[in-house]
Amino acid sequence: MTDEQPGRPKRRTFTKASKARILAAFDALPEGSPERGALLRSERLYHSHIEHWRKQAENGTLAATTGKPKRTPTLRNWPLCGLRSKAQGRGRQARVP
């Protein structure tokens, strides 16, 4: 047994060429066929990936993924958060919705 913590799994990334290859293979199969599901399972993808990539290809913005998730806003970035922390510091007299 080791004291090392297992590392966080690395996100998969897809190049523009691999996205285009998967889209072409998916579109070449008949609609509603079980082969489409088999392709998604073999690539470990969801149909939403195909929809998103297809929309990107139509817009001309199909690019390689970086593997980094989009940054979600934290409470510190929200404008009312500062007001809430000030109100909490003064006690229960001030109520901020």
Tab-separated table of N, CA, C and O in Angstrom:
chain	number	residue	atom	x	y	z
A	1	MET	N	0.841	-1.167	0.000
A	1	MET	CA	0.000	0.000	0.000
A	1	MET	C	0.895	1.242	0.000
A	1	MET	O	1.881	1.294	0.714
A	2	THR	N	0.516	2.227	-0.772
A	2	THR	CA	1.305	3.455	-0.831
A	2	THR	C	0.508	4.598	-0.234
A	2	THR	O	-0.713	4.541	-0.122
A	3	ASP	N	1.232	5.638	0.138
A	3	ASP	CA	0.583	6.828	0.691
A	3	ASP	C	0.168	7.805	-0.392
A	3	ASP	O	-0.450	8.825	-0.094
A	4	GLU	N	0.502	7.521	-1.635
A	4	GLU	CA	0.201	8.448	-2.723
A	4	GLU	C	-1.281	8.409	-3.061
A	4	GLU	O	-1.894	7.353	-3.112
A	5	GLN	N	-1.838	9.573	-3.274
A	5	GLN	CA	-3.220	9.687	-3.712
A	5	GLN	C	-3.263	9.488	-5.222
A	5	GLN	O	-2.405	9.994	-5.935
A	6	PRO	N	-4.248	8.777	-5.726
A	6	PRO	CA	-4.336	8.656	-7.177
A	6	PRO	C	-4.632	10.024	-7.784
A	6	PRO	O	-5.384	10.815	-7.216
A	7	GLY	N	-4.013	10.313	-8.903
A	7	GLY	CA	-4.203	11.604	-9.554
A	7	GLY	C	-5.601	11.741	-10.121
A	7	GLY	O	-6.320	10.766	-10.316
A	8	ARG	N	-5.974	12.954	-10.345
A	8	ARG	CA	-7.274	13.233	-10.947
A	8	ARG	C	-7.252	12.747	-12.385
A	8	ARG	O	-6.275	12.975	-13.106
A	9	PRO	N	-8.311	12.079	-12.846
A	9	PRO	CA	-8.305	11.587	-14.218
A	9	PRO	C	-8.196	12.736	-15.212
A	9	PRO	O	-8.761	13.812	-14.996
A	10	LYS	N	-7.462	12.506	-16.265
A	10	LYS	CA	-7.272	13.536	-17.270
A	10	LYS	C	-8.461	13.520	-18.235
A	10	LYS	O	-8.937	12.469	-18.634
A	11	ARG	N	-8.954	14.694	-18.581
A	11	ARG	CA	-10.056	14.801	-19.528
A	11	ARG	C	-9.595	14.392	-20.914
A	11	ARG	O	-8.460	14.654	-21.295
A	12	ARG	N	-10.496	13.774	-21.636
A	12	ARG	CA	-10.159	13.408	-23.004
A	12	ARG	C	-10.219	14.647	-23.881
A	12	ARG	O	-11.014	15.557	-23.652
A	13	THR	N	-9.359	14.680	-24.850
A	13	THR	CA	-9.377	15.774	-25.809
A	13	THR	C	-9.554	15.187	-27.200
A	13	THR	O	-9.155	14.056	-27.469
A	14	PHE	N	-10.166	15.953	-28.070
A	14	PHE	CA	-10.408	15.534	-29.434
A	14	PHE	C	-9.837	16.574	-30.382
A	14	PHE	O	-10.075	17.766	-30.211
A	15	THR	N	-9.102	16.107	-31.370
A	15	THR	CA	-8.590	17.030	-32.374
A	15	THR	C	-9.701	17.333	-33.360
A	15	THR	O	-10.727	16.635	-33.417
A	16	LYS	N	-9.494	18.370	-34.128
A	16	LYS	CA	-10.477	18.735	-35.147
A	16	LYS	C	-10.656	17.589	-36.136
A	16	LYS	O	-11.773	17.274	-36.546
A	17	ALA	N	-9.559	16.914	-36.479
A	17	ALA	CA	-9.623	15.795	-37.425
A	17	ALA	C	-10.404	14.623	-36.838
A	17	ALA	O	-11.196	13.990	-37.558
A	18	SER	N	-10.213	14.323	-35.561
A	18	SER	CA	-10.939	13.194	-34.973
A	18	SER	C	-12.424	13.503	-34.853
A	18	SER	O	-13.264	12.623	-35.064
A	19	LYS	N	-12.773	14.753	-34.532
A	19	LYS	CA	-14.182	15.137	-34.500
A	19	LYS	C	-14.806	14.984	-35.883
A	19	LYS	O	-15.901	14.430	-36.017
A	20	ALA	N	-14.104	15.458	-36.908
A	20	ALA	CA	-14.624	15.361	-38.271
A	20	ALA	C	-14.752	13.898	-38.703
A	20	ALA	O	-15.729	13.518	-39.357
A	21	ARG	N	-13.798	13.071	-38.317
A	21	ARG	CA	-13.839	11.644	-38.665
A	21	ARG	C	-15.039	10.966	-38.021
A	21	ARG	O	-15.781	10.230	-38.673
A	22	ILE	N	-15.276	11.245	-36.738
A	22	ILE	CA	-16.390	10.635	-36.028
A	22	ILE	C	-17.719	11.127	-36.600
A	22	ILE	O	-18.656	10.343	-36.800
A	23	LEU	N	-17.806	12.426	-36.890
A	23	LEU	CA	-19.029	12.966	-37.489
A	23	LEU	C	-19.317	12.316	-38.839
A	23	LEU	O	-20.464	11.963	-39.125
A	24	ALA	N	-18.293	12.161	-39.666
A	24	ALA	CA	-18.482	11.557	-40.985
A	24	ALA	C	-18.912	10.096	-40.848
A	24	ALA	O	-19.813	9.640	-41.572
A	25	ALA	N	-18.302	9.368	-39.934
A	25	ALA	CA	-18.670	7.967	-39.730
A	25	ALA	C	-20.103	7.855	-39.205
A	25	ALA	O	-20.863	6.979	-39.633
A	26	PHE	N	-20.482	8.745	-38.308
A	26	PHE	CA	-21.838	8.730	-37.744
A	26	PHE	C	-22.861	9.055	-38.815
A	26	PHE	O	-23.899	8.400	-38.917
A	27	ASP	N	-22.581	10.070	-39.630
A	27	ASP	CA	-23.524	10.479	-40.671
A	27	ASP	C	-23.614	9.468	-41.814
A	27	ASP	O	-24.615	9.431	-42.524
A	28	ALA	N	-22.584	8.640	-42.009
A	28	ALA	CA	-22.590	7.639	-43.073
A	28	ALA	C	-23.520	6.478	-42.737
A	28	ALA	O	-23.981	5.774	-43.639
A	29	LEU	N	-23.812	6.290	-41.460
A	29	LEU	CA	-24.690	5.198	-41.041
A	29	LEU	C	-26.151	5.617	-41.194
A	29	LEU	O	-26.483	6.795	-41.033
A	30	PRO	N	-27.036	4.648	-41.498
A	30	PRO	CA	-28.457	4.987	-41.644
A	30	PRO	C	-29.046	5.514	-40.335
A	30	PRO	O	-28.707	5.050	-39.251
A	31	GLU	N	-29.945	6.487	-40.465
A	31	GLU	CA	-30.558	7.091	-39.296
A	31	GLU	C	-31.394	6.055	-38.548
A	31	GLU	O	-32.149	5.304	-39.154
A	32	GLY	N	-31.248	5.999	-37.245
A	32	GLY	CA	-31.997	5.069	-36.413
A	32	GLY	C	-31.420	3.670	-36.373
A	32	GLY	O	-32.012	2.774	-35.777
A	33	SER	N	-30.266	3.466	-37.002
A	33	SER	CA	-29.685	2.122	-37.025
A	33	SER	C	-28.930	1.843	-35.731
A	33	SER	O	-28.399	2.759	-35.094
A	34	PRO	N	-28.859	0.583	-35.330
A	34	PRO	CA	-28.111	0.242	-34.110
A	34	PRO	C	-26.610	0.465	-34.265
A	34	PRO	O	-25.904	0.575	-33.268
A	35	GLU	N	-26.135	0.559	-35.511
A	35	GLU	CA	-24.701	0.798	-35.716
A	35	GLU	C	-24.293	2.174	-35.205
A	35	GLU	O	-23.153	2.373	-34.777
A	36	ARG	N	-25.217	3.128	-35.268
A	36	ARG	CA	-24.904	4.461	-34.739
A	36	ARG	C	-24.646	4.388	-33.239
A	36	ARG	O	-23.710	4.979	-32.726
A	37	GLY	N	-25.485	3.661	-32.529
A	37	GLY	CA	-25.285	3.478	-31.098
A	37	GLY	C	-23.993	2.740	-30.800
A	37	GLY	O	-23.289	3.064	-29.849
A	38	ALA	N	-23.686	1.752	-31.651
A	38	ALA	CA	-22.451	0.997	-31.462
A	38	ALA	C	-21.235	1.906	-31.654
A	38	ALA	O	-20.242	1.791	-30.923
A	39	LEU	N	-21.313	2.801	-32.641
A	39	LEU	CA	-20.212	3.742	-32.875
A	39	LEU	C	-20.026	4.652	-31.668
A	39	LEU	O	-18.898	4.865	-31.210
A	40	LEU	N	-21.121	5.179	-31.149
A	40	LEU	CA	-21.027	6.055	-29.972
A	40	LEU	C	-20.444	5.304	-28.775
A	40	LEU	O	-19.614	5.847	-28.049
A	41	ARG	N	-20.874	4.068	-28.569
A	41	ARG	CA	-20.333	3.289	-27.451
A	41	ARG	C	-18.851	2.997	-27.639
A	41	ARG	O	-18.076	3.070	-26.690
A	42	SER	N	-18.453	2.674	-28.876
A	42	SER	CA	-17.037	2.353	-29.102
A	42	SER	C	-16.148	3.573	-28.898
A	42	SER	O	-15.000	3.445	-28.472
A	43	GLU	N	-16.664	4.752	-29.215
A	43	GLU	CA	-15.900	5.995	-29.020
A	43	GLU	C	-16.126	6.582	-27.621
A	43	GLU	O	-15.544	7.603	-27.281
A	44	ARG	N	-16.999	5.954	-26.833
A	44	ARG	CA	-17.376	6.431	-25.505
A	44	ARG	C	-17.894	7.867	-25.558
A	44	ARG	O	-17.435	8.752	-24.842
A	45	LEU	N	-18.887	8.075	-26.424
A	45	LEU	CA	-19.485	9.393	-26.609
A	45	LEU	C	-20.980	9.323	-26.364
A	45	LEU	O	-21.572	8.243	-26.381
A	46	TYR	N	-21.574	10.476	-26.170
A	46	TYR	CA	-23.023	10.608	-26.097
A	46	TYR	C	-23.497	11.297	-27.375
A	46	TYR	O	-22.731	11.978	-28.065
A	47	HIS	N	-24.792	11.136	-27.658
A	47	HIS	CA	-25.350	11.767	-28.850
A	47	HIS	C	-25.215	13.288	-28.758
A	47	HIS	O	-25.080	13.975	-29.779
A	48	SER	N	-25.223	13.820	-27.549
A	48	SER	CA	-25.086	15.270	-27.387
A	48	SER	C	-23.728	15.765	-27.903
A	48	SER	O	-23.620	16.903	-28.373
A	49	HIS	N	-22.684	14.916	-27.815
A	49	HIS	CA	-21.390	15.295	-28.390
A	49	HIS	C	-21.545	15.505	-29.890
A	49	HIS	O	-21.059	16.501	-30.450
A	50	ILE	N	-22.221	14.566	-30.555
A	50	ILE	CA	-22.419	14.649	-32.008
A	50	ILE	C	-23.210	15.903	-32.356
A	50	ILE	O	-22.844	16.640	-33.279
A	51	GLU	N	-24.280	16.168	-31.614
A	51	GLU	CA	-25.092	17.358	-31.882
A	51	GLU	C	-24.270	18.629	-31.724
A	51	GLU	O	-24.344	19.538	-32.550
A	52	HIS	N	-23.474	18.687	-30.656
A	52	HIS	CA	-22.654	19.877	-30.394
A	52	HIS	C	-21.605	20.059	-31.496
A	52	HIS	O	-21.408	21.163	-32.005
A	53	TRP	N	-20.930	18.979	-31.858
A	53	TRP	CA	-19.899	19.063	-32.891
A	53	TRP	C	-20.513	19.403	-34.247
A	53	TRP	O	-19.921	20.139	-35.021
A	54	ARG	N	-21.688	18.859	-34.531
A	54	ARG	CA	-22.348	19.169	-35.806
A	54	ARG	C	-22.702	20.652	-35.878
A	54	ARG	O	-22.511	21.308	-36.899
A	55	LYS	N	-23.199	21.191	-34.772
A	55	LYS	CA	-23.532	22.616	-34.723
A	55	LYS	C	-22.272	23.455	-34.909
A	55	LYS	O	-22.286	24.461	-35.625
A	56	GLN	N	-21.162	23.040	-34.284
A	56	GLN	CA	-19.900	23.756	-34.447
A	56	GLN	C	-19.434	23.695	-35.897
A	56	GLN	O	-18.942	24.682	-36.434
A	57	ALA	N	-19.582	22.537	-36.536
A	57	ALA	CA	-19.147	22.386	-37.921
A	57	ALA	C	-19.971	23.274	-38.844
A	57	ALA	O	-19.436	23.877	-39.783
A	58	GLU	N	-21.281	23.376	-38.576
A	58	GLU	CA	-22.133	24.241	-39.391
A	58	GLU	C	-21.760	25.706	-39.234
A	58	GLU	O	-21.832	26.483	-40.185
A	59	ASN	N	-21.363	26.100	-38.022
A	59	ASN	CA	-20.969	27.488	-37.763
A	59	ASN	C	-19.535	27.776	-38.174
A	59	ASN	O	-19.107	28.927	-38.143
A	60	GLY	N	-18.785	26.738	-38.509
A	60	GLY	CA	-17.384	26.919	-38.860
A	60	GLY	C	-16.490	27.116	-37.659
A	60	GLY	O	-15.391	27.655	-37.774
A	61	THR	N	-16.936	26.686	-36.486
A	61	THR	CA	-16.144	26.873	-35.266
A	61	THR	C	-15.685	25.545	-34.678
A	61	THR	O	-15.321	25.486	-33.501
A	62	LEU	N	-15.702	24.476	-35.475
A	62	LEU	CA	-15.260	23.172	-34.988
A	62	LEU	C	-13.756	23.227	-34.768
A	62	LEU	O	-12.979	23.399	-35.690
A	63	ALA	N	-13.358	23.123	-33.535
A	63	ALA	CA	-11.932	23.191	-33.199
A	63	ALA	C	-11.592	22.077	-32.236
A	63	ALA	O	-12.470	21.427	-31.677
A	64	ALA	N	-10.324	21.883	-32.010
A	64	ALA	CA	-9.876	20.869	-31.061
A	64	ALA	C	-10.238	21.304	-29.656
A	64	ALA	O	-10.206	22.491	-29.325
A	65	THR	N	-10.585	20.342	-28.817
A	65	THR	CA	-10.887	20.658	-27.428
A	65	THR	C	-9.590	20.755	-26.647
A	65	THR	O	-8.606	20.107	-26.969
A	66	THR	N	-9.612	21.572	-25.618
A	66	THR	CA	-8.415	21.760	-24.809
A	66	THR	C	-8.394	20.844	-23.606
A	66	THR	O	-7.372	20.697	-22.960
A	67	GLY	N	-9.532	20.250	-23.286
A	67	GLY	CA	-9.593	19.392	-22.119
A	67	GLY	C	-9.852	20.145	-20.839
A	67	GLY	O	-9.979	19.561	-19.785
A	68	LYS	N	-9.946	21.464	-20.905
A	68	LYS	CA	-10.204	22.260	-19.719
A	68	LYS	C	-11.677	22.644	-19.705
A	68	LYS	O	-12.203	23.141	-20.693
A	69	PRO	N	-12.365	22.416	-18.593
A	69	PRO	CA	-13.769	22.801	-18.535
A	69	PRO	C	-13.905	24.314	-18.513
A	69	PRO	O	-12.995	25.031	-18.093
A	70	LYS	N	-15.059	24.790	-18.951
A	70	LYS	CA	-15.308	26.219	-18.884
A	70	LYS	C	-15.360	26.655	-17.440
A	70	LYS	O	-15.841	25.936	-16.578
A	71	ARG	N	-14.852	27.833	-17.173
A	71	ARG	CA	-14.820	28.343	-15.799
A	71	ARG	C	-16.215	28.791	-15.410
A	71	ARG	O	-16.844	29.574	-16.107
A	72	THR	N	-16.689	28.299	-14.302
A	72	THR	CA	-17.987	28.723	-13.811
A	72	THR	C	-17.789	29.872	-12.842
A	72	THR	O	-16.789	29.929	-12.124
A	73	PRO	N	-18.718	30.789	-12.811
A	73	PRO	CA	-18.555	31.925	-11.918
A	73	PRO	C	-18.618	31.485	-10.461
A	73	PRO	O	-19.393	30.613	-10.093
A	74	THR	N	-17.790	32.098	-9.660
A	74	THR	CA	-17.807	31.821	-8.230
A	74	THR	C	-18.636	32.885	-7.543
A	74	THR	O	-18.979	33.908	-8.128
A	75	LEU	N	-18.944	32.666	-6.286
A	75	LEU	CA	-19.733	33.649	-5.550
A	75	LEU	C	-19.009	34.982	-5.429
A	75	LEU	O	-19.638	36.024	-5.348
A	76	ARG	N	-17.690	34.934	-5.419
A	76	ARG	CA	-16.938	36.189	-5.302
A	76	ARG	C	-17.159	37.082	-6.507
A	76	ARG	O	-17.035	38.287	-6.414
A	77	ASN	N	-17.494	36.502	-7.656
A	77	ASN	CA	-17.678	37.285	-8.873
A	77	ASN	C	-19.084	37.864	-8.983
A	77	ASN	O	-19.340	38.682	-9.837
A	78	TRP	N	-19.994	37.451	-8.154
A	78	TRP	CA	-21.363	37.923	-8.252
A	78	TRP	C	-21.488	39.257	-7.536
A	78	TRP	O	-20.948	39.453	-6.454
A	79	PRO	N	-22.205	40.207	-8.115
A	79	PRO	CA	-22.255	41.556	-7.541
A	79	PRO	C	-22.880	41.620	-6.154
A	79	PRO	O	-22.451	42.403	-5.328
A	80	LEU	N	-23.869	40.807	-5.856
A	80	LEU	CA	-24.521	40.896	-4.555
A	80	LEU	C	-23.750	40.179	-3.458
A	80	LEU	O	-24.055	40.345	-2.288
A	81	CYS	N	-22.776	39.422	-3.807
A	81	CYS	CA	-22.037	38.659	-2.809
A	81	CYS	C	-21.336	39.586	-1.816
A	81	CYS	O	-21.324	39.328	-0.628
A	82	GLY	N	-20.787	40.669	-2.299
A	82	GLY	CA	-20.125	41.623	-1.406
A	82	GLY	C	-21.107	42.254	-0.438
A	82	GLY	O	-20.805	42.464	0.737
A	83	LEU	N	-22.318	42.543	-0.924
A	83	LEU	CA	-23.338	43.114	-0.055
A	83	LEU	C	-23.766	42.117	1.013
A	83	LEU	O	-23.977	42.471	2.157
A	84	ARG	N	-23.882	40.863	0.627
A	84	ARG	CA	-24.279	39.842	1.590
A	84	ARG	C	-23.221	39.682	2.673
A	84	ARG	O	-23.545	39.565	3.854
A	85	SER	N	-21.949	39.661	2.277
A	85	SER	CA	-20.906	39.472	3.286
A	85	SER	C	-20.841	40.667	4.229
A	85	SER	O	-20.601	40.508	5.426
A	86	LYS	N	-21.091	41.883	3.713
A	86	LYS	CA	-21.100	43.063	4.586
A	86	LYS	C	-22.266	42.985	5.565
A	86	LYS	O	-22.126	43.300	6.739
A	87	ALA	N	-23.417	42.552	5.070
A	87	ALA	CA	-24.595	42.453	5.932
A	87	ALA	C	-24.388	41.386	6.997
A	87	ALA	O	-24.794	41.563	8.148
A	88	GLN	N	-23.747	40.297	6.636
A	88	GLN	CA	-23.501	39.241	7.605
A	88	GLN	C	-22.506	39.699	8.659
A	88	GLN	O	-22.592	39.304	9.814
A	89	GLY	N	-21.581	40.555	8.287
A	89	GLY	CA	-20.593	41.060	9.235
A	89	GLY	C	-21.204	41.996	10.263
A	89	GLY	O	-20.732	42.107	11.384
A	90	ARG	N	-22.275	42.695	9.885
A	90	ARG	CA	-22.929	43.631	10.803
A	90	ARG	C	-23.913	42.939	11.733
A	90	ARG	O	-24.435	43.552	12.631
A	91	GLY	N	-24.192	41.724	11.490
A	91	GLY	CA	-25.162	41.033	12.339
A	91	GLY	C	-26.488	40.862	11.636
A	91	GLY	O	-26.598	41.023	10.430
A	92	ARG	N	-27.500	40.584	12.400
A	92	ARG	CA	-28.801	40.281	11.831
A	92	ARG	C	-29.645	41.526	11.555
A	92	ARG	O	-30.754	41.411	11.080
A	93	GLN	N	-29.160	42.728	11.886
A	93	GLN	CA	-29.965	43.917	11.674
A	93	GLN	C	-30.222	44.151	10.179
A	93	GLN	O	-31.314	44.471	9.785
A	94	ALA	N	-29.194	43.994	9.378
A	94	ALA	CA	-29.337	44.258	7.940
A	94	ALA	C	-29.733	42.961	7.248
A	94	ALA	O	-29.099	41.943	7.428
A	95	ARG	N	-30.777	43.038	6.465
A	95	ARG	CA	-31.217	41.861	5.705
A	95	ARG	C	-31.078	42.176	4.226
A	95	ARG	O	-31.622	43.144	3.742
A	96	VAL	N	-30.327	41.361	3.556
A	96	VAL	CA	-30.137	41.490	2.115
A	96	VAL	C	-30.786	40.277	1.472
A	96	VAL	O	-30.490	39.146	1.857
A	97	PRO	N	-31.661	40.473	0.499
A	97	PRO	CA	-32.358	39.318	-0.117
A	97	PRO	C	-31.407	38.416	-0.857
A	97	PRO	O	-30.386	38.738	-1.285
